[in-house]
mmCIF file of C-alpha atoms and ligand atoms in Angstrom:
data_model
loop_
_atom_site.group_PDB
_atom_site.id
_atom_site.type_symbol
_atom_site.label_atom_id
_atom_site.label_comp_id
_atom_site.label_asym_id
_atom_site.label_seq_id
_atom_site.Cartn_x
_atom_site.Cartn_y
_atom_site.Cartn_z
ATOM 1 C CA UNK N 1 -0.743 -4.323 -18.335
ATOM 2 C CA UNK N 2 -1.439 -2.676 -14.867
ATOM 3 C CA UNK N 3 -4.116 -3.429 -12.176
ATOM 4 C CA UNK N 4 -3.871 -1.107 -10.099
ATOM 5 C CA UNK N 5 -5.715 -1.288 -6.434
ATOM 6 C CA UNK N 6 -6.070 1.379 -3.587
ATOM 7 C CA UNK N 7 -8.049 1.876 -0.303
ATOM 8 C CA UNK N 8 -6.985 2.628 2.942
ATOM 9 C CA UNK N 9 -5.027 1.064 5.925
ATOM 10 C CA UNK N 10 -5.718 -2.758 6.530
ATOM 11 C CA UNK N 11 -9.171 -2.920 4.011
ATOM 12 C CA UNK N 12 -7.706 -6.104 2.293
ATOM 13 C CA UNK N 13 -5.281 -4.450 -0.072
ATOM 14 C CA UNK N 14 -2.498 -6.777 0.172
ATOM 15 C CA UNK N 15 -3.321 -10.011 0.323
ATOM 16 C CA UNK N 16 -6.403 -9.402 -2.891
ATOM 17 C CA UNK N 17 -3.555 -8.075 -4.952
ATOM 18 C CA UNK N 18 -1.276 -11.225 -4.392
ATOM 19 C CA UNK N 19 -4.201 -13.541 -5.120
ATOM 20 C CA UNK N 20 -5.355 -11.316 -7.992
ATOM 21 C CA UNK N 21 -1.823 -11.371 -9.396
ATOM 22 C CA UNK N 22 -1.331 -15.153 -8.992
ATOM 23 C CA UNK N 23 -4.581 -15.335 -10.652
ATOM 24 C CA UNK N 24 -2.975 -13.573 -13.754
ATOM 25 C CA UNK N 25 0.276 -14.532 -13.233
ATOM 26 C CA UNK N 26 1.937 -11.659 -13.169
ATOM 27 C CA UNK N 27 3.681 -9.302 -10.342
ATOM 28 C CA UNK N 28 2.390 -8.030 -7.457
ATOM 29 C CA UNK N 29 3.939 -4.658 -6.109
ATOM 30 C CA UNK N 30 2.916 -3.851 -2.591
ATOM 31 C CA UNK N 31 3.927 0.271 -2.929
ATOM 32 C CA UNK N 32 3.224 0.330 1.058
ATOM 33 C CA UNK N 33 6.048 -1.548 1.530
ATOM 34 C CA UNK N 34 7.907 0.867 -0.201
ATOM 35 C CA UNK N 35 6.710 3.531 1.509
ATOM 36 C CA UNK N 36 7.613 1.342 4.791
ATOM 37 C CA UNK N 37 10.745 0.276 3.998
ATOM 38 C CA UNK N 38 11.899 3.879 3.313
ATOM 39 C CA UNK N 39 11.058 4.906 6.470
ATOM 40 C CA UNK N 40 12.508 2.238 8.192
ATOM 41 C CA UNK N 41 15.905 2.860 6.596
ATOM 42 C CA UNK N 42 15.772 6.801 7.358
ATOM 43 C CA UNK N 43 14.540 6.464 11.249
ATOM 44 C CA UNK N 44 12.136 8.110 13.029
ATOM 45 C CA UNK N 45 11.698 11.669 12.601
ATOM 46 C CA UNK N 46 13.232 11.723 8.910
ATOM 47 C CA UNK N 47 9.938 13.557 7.765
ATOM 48 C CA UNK N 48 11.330 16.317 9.703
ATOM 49 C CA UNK N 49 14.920 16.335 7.361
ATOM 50 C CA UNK N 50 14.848 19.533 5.087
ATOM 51 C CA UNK N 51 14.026 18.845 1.647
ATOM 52 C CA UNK N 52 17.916 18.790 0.290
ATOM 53 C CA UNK N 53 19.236 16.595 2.781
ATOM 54 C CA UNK N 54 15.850 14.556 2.890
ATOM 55 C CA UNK N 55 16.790 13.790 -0.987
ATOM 56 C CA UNK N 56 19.690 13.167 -0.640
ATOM 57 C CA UNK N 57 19.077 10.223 1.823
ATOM 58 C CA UNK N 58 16.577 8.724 -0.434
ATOM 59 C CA UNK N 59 18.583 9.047 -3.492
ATOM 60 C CA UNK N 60 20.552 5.983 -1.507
ATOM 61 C CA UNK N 61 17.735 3.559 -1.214
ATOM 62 C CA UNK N 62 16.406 1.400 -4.130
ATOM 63 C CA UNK N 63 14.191 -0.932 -5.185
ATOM 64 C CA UNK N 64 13.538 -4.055 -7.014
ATOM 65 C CA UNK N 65 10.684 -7.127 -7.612
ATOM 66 C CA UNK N 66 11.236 -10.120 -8.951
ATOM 67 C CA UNK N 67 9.199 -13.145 -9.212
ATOM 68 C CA UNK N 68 5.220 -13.230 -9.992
ATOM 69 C CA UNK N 69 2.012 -13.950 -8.241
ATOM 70 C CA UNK N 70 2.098 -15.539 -4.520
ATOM 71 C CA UNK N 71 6.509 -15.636 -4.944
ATOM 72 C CA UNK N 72 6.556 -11.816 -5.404
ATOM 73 C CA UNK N 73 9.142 -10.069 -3.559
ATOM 74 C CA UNK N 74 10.240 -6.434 -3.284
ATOM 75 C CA UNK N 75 13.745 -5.740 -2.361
ATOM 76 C CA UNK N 76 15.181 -2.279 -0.855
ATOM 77 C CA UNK N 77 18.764 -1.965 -0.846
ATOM 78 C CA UNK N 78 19.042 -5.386 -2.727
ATOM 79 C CA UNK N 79 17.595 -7.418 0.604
ATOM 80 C CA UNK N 80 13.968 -8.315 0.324
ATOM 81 C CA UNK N 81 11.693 -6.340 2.852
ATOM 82 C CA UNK N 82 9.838 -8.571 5.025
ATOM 83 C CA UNK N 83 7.369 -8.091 8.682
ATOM 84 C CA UNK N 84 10.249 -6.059 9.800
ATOM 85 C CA UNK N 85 7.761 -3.152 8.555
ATOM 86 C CA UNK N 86 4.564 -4.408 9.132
ATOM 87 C CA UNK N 87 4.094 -2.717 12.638
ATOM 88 C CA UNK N 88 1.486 0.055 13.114
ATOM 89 C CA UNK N 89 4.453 2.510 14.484
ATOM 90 C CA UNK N 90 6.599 1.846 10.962
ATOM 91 C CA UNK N 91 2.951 1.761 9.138
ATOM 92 C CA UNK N 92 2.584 5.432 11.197
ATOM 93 C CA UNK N 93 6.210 6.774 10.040
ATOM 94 C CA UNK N 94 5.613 5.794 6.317
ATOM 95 C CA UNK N 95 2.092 7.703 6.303
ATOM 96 C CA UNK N 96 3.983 10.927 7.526
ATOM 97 C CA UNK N 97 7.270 10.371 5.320
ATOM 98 C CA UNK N 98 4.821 10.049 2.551
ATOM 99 C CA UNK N 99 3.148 13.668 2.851
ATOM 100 C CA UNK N 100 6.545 14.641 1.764
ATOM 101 C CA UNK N 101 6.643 15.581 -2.239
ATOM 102 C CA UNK N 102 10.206 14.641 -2.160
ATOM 103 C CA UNK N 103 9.122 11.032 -1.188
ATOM 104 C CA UNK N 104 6.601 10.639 -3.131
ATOM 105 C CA UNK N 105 8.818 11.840 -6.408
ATOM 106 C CA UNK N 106 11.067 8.888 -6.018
ATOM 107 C CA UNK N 107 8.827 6.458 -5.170
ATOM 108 C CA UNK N 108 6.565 7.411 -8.291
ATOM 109 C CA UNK N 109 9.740 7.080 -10.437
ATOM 110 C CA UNK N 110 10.521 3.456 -8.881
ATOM 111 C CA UNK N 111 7.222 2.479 -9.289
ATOM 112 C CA UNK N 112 6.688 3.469 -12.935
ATOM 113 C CA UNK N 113 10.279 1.658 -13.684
ATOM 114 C CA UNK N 114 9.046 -1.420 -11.835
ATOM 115 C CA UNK N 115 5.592 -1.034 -14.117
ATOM 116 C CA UNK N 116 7.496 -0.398 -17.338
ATOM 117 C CA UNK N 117 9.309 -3.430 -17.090
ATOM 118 C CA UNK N 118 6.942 -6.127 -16.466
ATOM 119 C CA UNK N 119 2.898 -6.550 -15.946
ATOM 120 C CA UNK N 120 1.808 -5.900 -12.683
ATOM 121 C CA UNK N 121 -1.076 -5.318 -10.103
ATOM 122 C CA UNK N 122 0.135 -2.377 -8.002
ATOM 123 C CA UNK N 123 -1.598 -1.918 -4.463
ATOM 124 C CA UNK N 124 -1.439 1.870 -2.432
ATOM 125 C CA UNK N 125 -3.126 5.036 -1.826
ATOM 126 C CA UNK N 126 -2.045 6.871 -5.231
ATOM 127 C CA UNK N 127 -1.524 3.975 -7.782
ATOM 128 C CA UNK N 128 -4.871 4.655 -9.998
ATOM 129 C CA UNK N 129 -5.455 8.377 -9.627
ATOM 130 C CA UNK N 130 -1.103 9.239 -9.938
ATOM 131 C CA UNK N 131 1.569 6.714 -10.420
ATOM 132 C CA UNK N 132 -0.581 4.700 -13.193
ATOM 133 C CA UNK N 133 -3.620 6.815 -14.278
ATOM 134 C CA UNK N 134 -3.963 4.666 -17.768
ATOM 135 C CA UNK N 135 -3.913 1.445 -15.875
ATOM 136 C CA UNK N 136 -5.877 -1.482 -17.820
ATOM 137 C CA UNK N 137 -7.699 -2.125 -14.419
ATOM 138 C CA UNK N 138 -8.545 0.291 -11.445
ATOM 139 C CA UNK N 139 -10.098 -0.943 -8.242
ATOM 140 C CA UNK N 140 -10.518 1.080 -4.546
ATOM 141 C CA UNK N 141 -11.236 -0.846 -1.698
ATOM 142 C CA UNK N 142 -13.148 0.906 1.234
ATOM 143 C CA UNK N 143 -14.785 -0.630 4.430
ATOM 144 C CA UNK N 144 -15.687 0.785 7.795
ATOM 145 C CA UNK N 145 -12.723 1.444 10.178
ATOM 146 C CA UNK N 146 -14.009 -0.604 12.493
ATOM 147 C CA UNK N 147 -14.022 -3.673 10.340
ATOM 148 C CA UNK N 148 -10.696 -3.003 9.307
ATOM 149 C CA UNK N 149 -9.474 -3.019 12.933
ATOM 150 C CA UNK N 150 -11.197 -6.098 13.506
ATOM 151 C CA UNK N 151 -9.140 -7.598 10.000
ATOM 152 C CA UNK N 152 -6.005 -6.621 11.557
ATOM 153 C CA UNK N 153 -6.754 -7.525 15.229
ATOM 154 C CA UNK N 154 -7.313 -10.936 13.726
ATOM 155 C CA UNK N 155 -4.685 -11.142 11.746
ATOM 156 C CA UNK N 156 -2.404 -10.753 14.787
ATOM 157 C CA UNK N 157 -4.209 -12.856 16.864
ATOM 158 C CA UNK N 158 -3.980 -15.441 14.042
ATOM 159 C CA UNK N 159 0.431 -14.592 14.484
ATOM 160 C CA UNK N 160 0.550 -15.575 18.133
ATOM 161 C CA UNK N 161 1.000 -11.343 18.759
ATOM 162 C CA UNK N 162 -1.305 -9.414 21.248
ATOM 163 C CA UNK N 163 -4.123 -6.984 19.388
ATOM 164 C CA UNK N 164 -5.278 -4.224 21.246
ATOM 165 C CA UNK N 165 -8.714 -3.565 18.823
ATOM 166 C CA UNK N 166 -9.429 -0.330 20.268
ATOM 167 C CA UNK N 167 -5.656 1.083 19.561
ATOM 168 C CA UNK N 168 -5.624 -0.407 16.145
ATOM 169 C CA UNK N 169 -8.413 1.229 15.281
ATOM 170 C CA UNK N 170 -7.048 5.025 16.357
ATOM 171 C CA UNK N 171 -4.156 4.102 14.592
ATOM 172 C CA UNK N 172 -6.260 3.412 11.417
ATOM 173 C CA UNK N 173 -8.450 6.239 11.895
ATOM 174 C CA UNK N 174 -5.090 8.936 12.700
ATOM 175 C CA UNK N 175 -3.674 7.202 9.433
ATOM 176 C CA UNK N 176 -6.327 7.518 7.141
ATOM 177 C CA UNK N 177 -6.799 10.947 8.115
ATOM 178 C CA UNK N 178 -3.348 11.709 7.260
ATOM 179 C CA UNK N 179 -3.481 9.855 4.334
ATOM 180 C CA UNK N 180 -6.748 11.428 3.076
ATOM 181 C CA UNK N 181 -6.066 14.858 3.789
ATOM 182 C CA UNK N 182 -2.379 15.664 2.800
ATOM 183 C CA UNK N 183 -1.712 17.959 -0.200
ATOM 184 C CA UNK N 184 0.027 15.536 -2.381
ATOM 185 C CA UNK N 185 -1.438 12.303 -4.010
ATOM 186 C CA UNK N 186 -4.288 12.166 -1.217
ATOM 187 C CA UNK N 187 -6.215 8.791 -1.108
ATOM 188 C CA UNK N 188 -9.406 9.289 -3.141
ATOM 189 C CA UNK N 189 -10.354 7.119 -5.592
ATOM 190 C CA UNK N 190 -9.492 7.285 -9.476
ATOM 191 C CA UNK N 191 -12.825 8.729 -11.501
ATOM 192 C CA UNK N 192 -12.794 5.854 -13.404
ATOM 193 C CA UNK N 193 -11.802 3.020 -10.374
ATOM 194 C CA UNK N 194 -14.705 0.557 -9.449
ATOM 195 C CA UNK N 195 -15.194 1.077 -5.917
ATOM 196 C CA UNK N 196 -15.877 -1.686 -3.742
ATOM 197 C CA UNK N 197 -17.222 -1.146 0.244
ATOM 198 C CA UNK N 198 -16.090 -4.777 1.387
ATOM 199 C CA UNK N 199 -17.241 -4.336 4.992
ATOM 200 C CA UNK N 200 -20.271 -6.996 3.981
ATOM 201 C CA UNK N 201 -17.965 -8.720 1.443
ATOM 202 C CA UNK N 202 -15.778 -11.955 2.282
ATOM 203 C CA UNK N 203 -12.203 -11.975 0.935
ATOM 204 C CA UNK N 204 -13.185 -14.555 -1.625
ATOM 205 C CA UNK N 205 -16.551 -12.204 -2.638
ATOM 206 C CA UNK N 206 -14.504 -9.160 -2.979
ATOM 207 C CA UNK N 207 -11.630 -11.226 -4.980
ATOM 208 C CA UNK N 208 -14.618 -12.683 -7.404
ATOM 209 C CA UNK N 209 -16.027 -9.134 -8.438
ATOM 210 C CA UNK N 210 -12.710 -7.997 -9.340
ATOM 211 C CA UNK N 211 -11.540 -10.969 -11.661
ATOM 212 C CA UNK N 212 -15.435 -10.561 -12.802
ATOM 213 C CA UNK N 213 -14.458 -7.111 -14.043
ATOM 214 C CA UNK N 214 -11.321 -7.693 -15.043
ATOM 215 C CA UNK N 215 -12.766 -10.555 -17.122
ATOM 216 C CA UNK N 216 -15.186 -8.512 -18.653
HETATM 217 O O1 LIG G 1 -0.546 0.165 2.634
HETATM 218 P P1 LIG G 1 0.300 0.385 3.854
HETATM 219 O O2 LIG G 1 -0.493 0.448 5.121
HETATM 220 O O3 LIG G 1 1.414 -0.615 3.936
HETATM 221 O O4 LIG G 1 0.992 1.827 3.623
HETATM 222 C C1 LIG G 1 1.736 2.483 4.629
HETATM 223 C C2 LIG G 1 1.638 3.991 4.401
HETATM 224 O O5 LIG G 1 2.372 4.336 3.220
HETATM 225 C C3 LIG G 1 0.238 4.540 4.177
HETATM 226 O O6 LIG G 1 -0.439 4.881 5.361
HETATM 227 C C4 LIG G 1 0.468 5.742 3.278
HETATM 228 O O7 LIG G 1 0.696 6.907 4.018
HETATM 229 C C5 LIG G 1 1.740 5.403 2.527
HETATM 230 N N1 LIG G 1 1.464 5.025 1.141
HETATM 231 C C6 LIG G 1 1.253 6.040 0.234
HETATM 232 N N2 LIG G 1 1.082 5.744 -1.083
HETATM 233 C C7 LIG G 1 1.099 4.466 -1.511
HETATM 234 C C8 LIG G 1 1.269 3.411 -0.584
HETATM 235 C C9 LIG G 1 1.432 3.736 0.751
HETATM 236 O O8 LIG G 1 1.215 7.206 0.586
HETATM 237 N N3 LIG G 1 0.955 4.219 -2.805
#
């Protein structure tokens, strides 16, 4: 069985899918990580790399999950990835590593492994319309950019770090532009996903209509 759940930069993806996965205890795969991770281990300007030598890199990096629910973790290279990518700048580099169809080849393979293996809810940009269009489940998260900044802002206020809510939000707004508009596996929702505008919605509201319709 596969949930999947997509939506753009900081609308709530990640930390619904844990909960929803504890909920059901079963795996939660964060596929941005993947995406981050990647680009951490190539460096900036890897998106650049012609497409031979751009394979060949990747062909080096794998993944793995193990565990379920809240104790999920997702490990590149056998070392489990952790807020080592959860800047904006790696968050930037993944969004234009993942425009690249060798990219998103290998990650689609990874994922589908990972998927094959064990139940899961899957978070992205592609994981409903591409890397699991019969999933059991499909949700797509959307709320205003400015709300999302205001999420993140929060959340790093919340971490002791400095939030700058007017460059968080460019940075959202640059990446979901990038995200929506590339050629390959664009972020648009599934036809058959239940779309959800949260920018009203609590975390706990938004969490509630998906185990509602997951229920049912
Ligand atoms: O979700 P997160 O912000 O961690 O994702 C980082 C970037 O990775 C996104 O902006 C997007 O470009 C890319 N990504 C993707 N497909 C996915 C997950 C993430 O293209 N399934």
């Amino acid at each position: 069985m596969v949930v999947t759940l997509d939506g753009p930069a900081g609308v709530g993806k990640t930390t619904l899918a844990r909960k929803v996965a504890q909920e059901l205890r079963v795996a939660f795969l964060d596929t941005g990580a993947m995406f981050r991770a990647t680009a951490l281990k190539l460096g900036e300007g890897a998106w650049d790399l012609p497409g031979e030598e751009l394979d060949r890199r990747l062909a080096g990096i794998t993944f793995s999950l193990s565990g379920m629910g809240r104790t999920s973790t997702l490990s590149c290279c056998g070392e489990p990835v952790g807020d080592e990518v959860r800047t904006e700048r790696v968050g930037m580099w993944a969004s234009h590593l993942a425009a690249r169809p060798e990219v998103r080849e290998r990650q689609k393979a990874a994922q589908r492994a990972m998927g094959a293996d064990t139940p899961l809810v899957a978070e992205g940009r592609d994981m409903g319309t591409v890397v699991f269009p019969s999933a059991a489940h499909k949700f797509f998260l959307d709320a205003d950019p400015r709300v999302r900044a205001g999420r993140r802002a929060a959340q790093l206020t919340q971490m002791g770090k400095k939030a700058d809510l007017e460059a968080i939000e460019a940075s959202i707004r640059a990446r979901d532009d990038q995200d929506r508009n590339r050629a390959i596996a664009p972020l648009i929702p599934a036809p058959d996903a239940v779309v959800i505008d949260t920018s009203g919605l609590t975390l706990d509201e938004v969490f509630g209509r998906i185990m509602r319709s997951i229920r049912s």
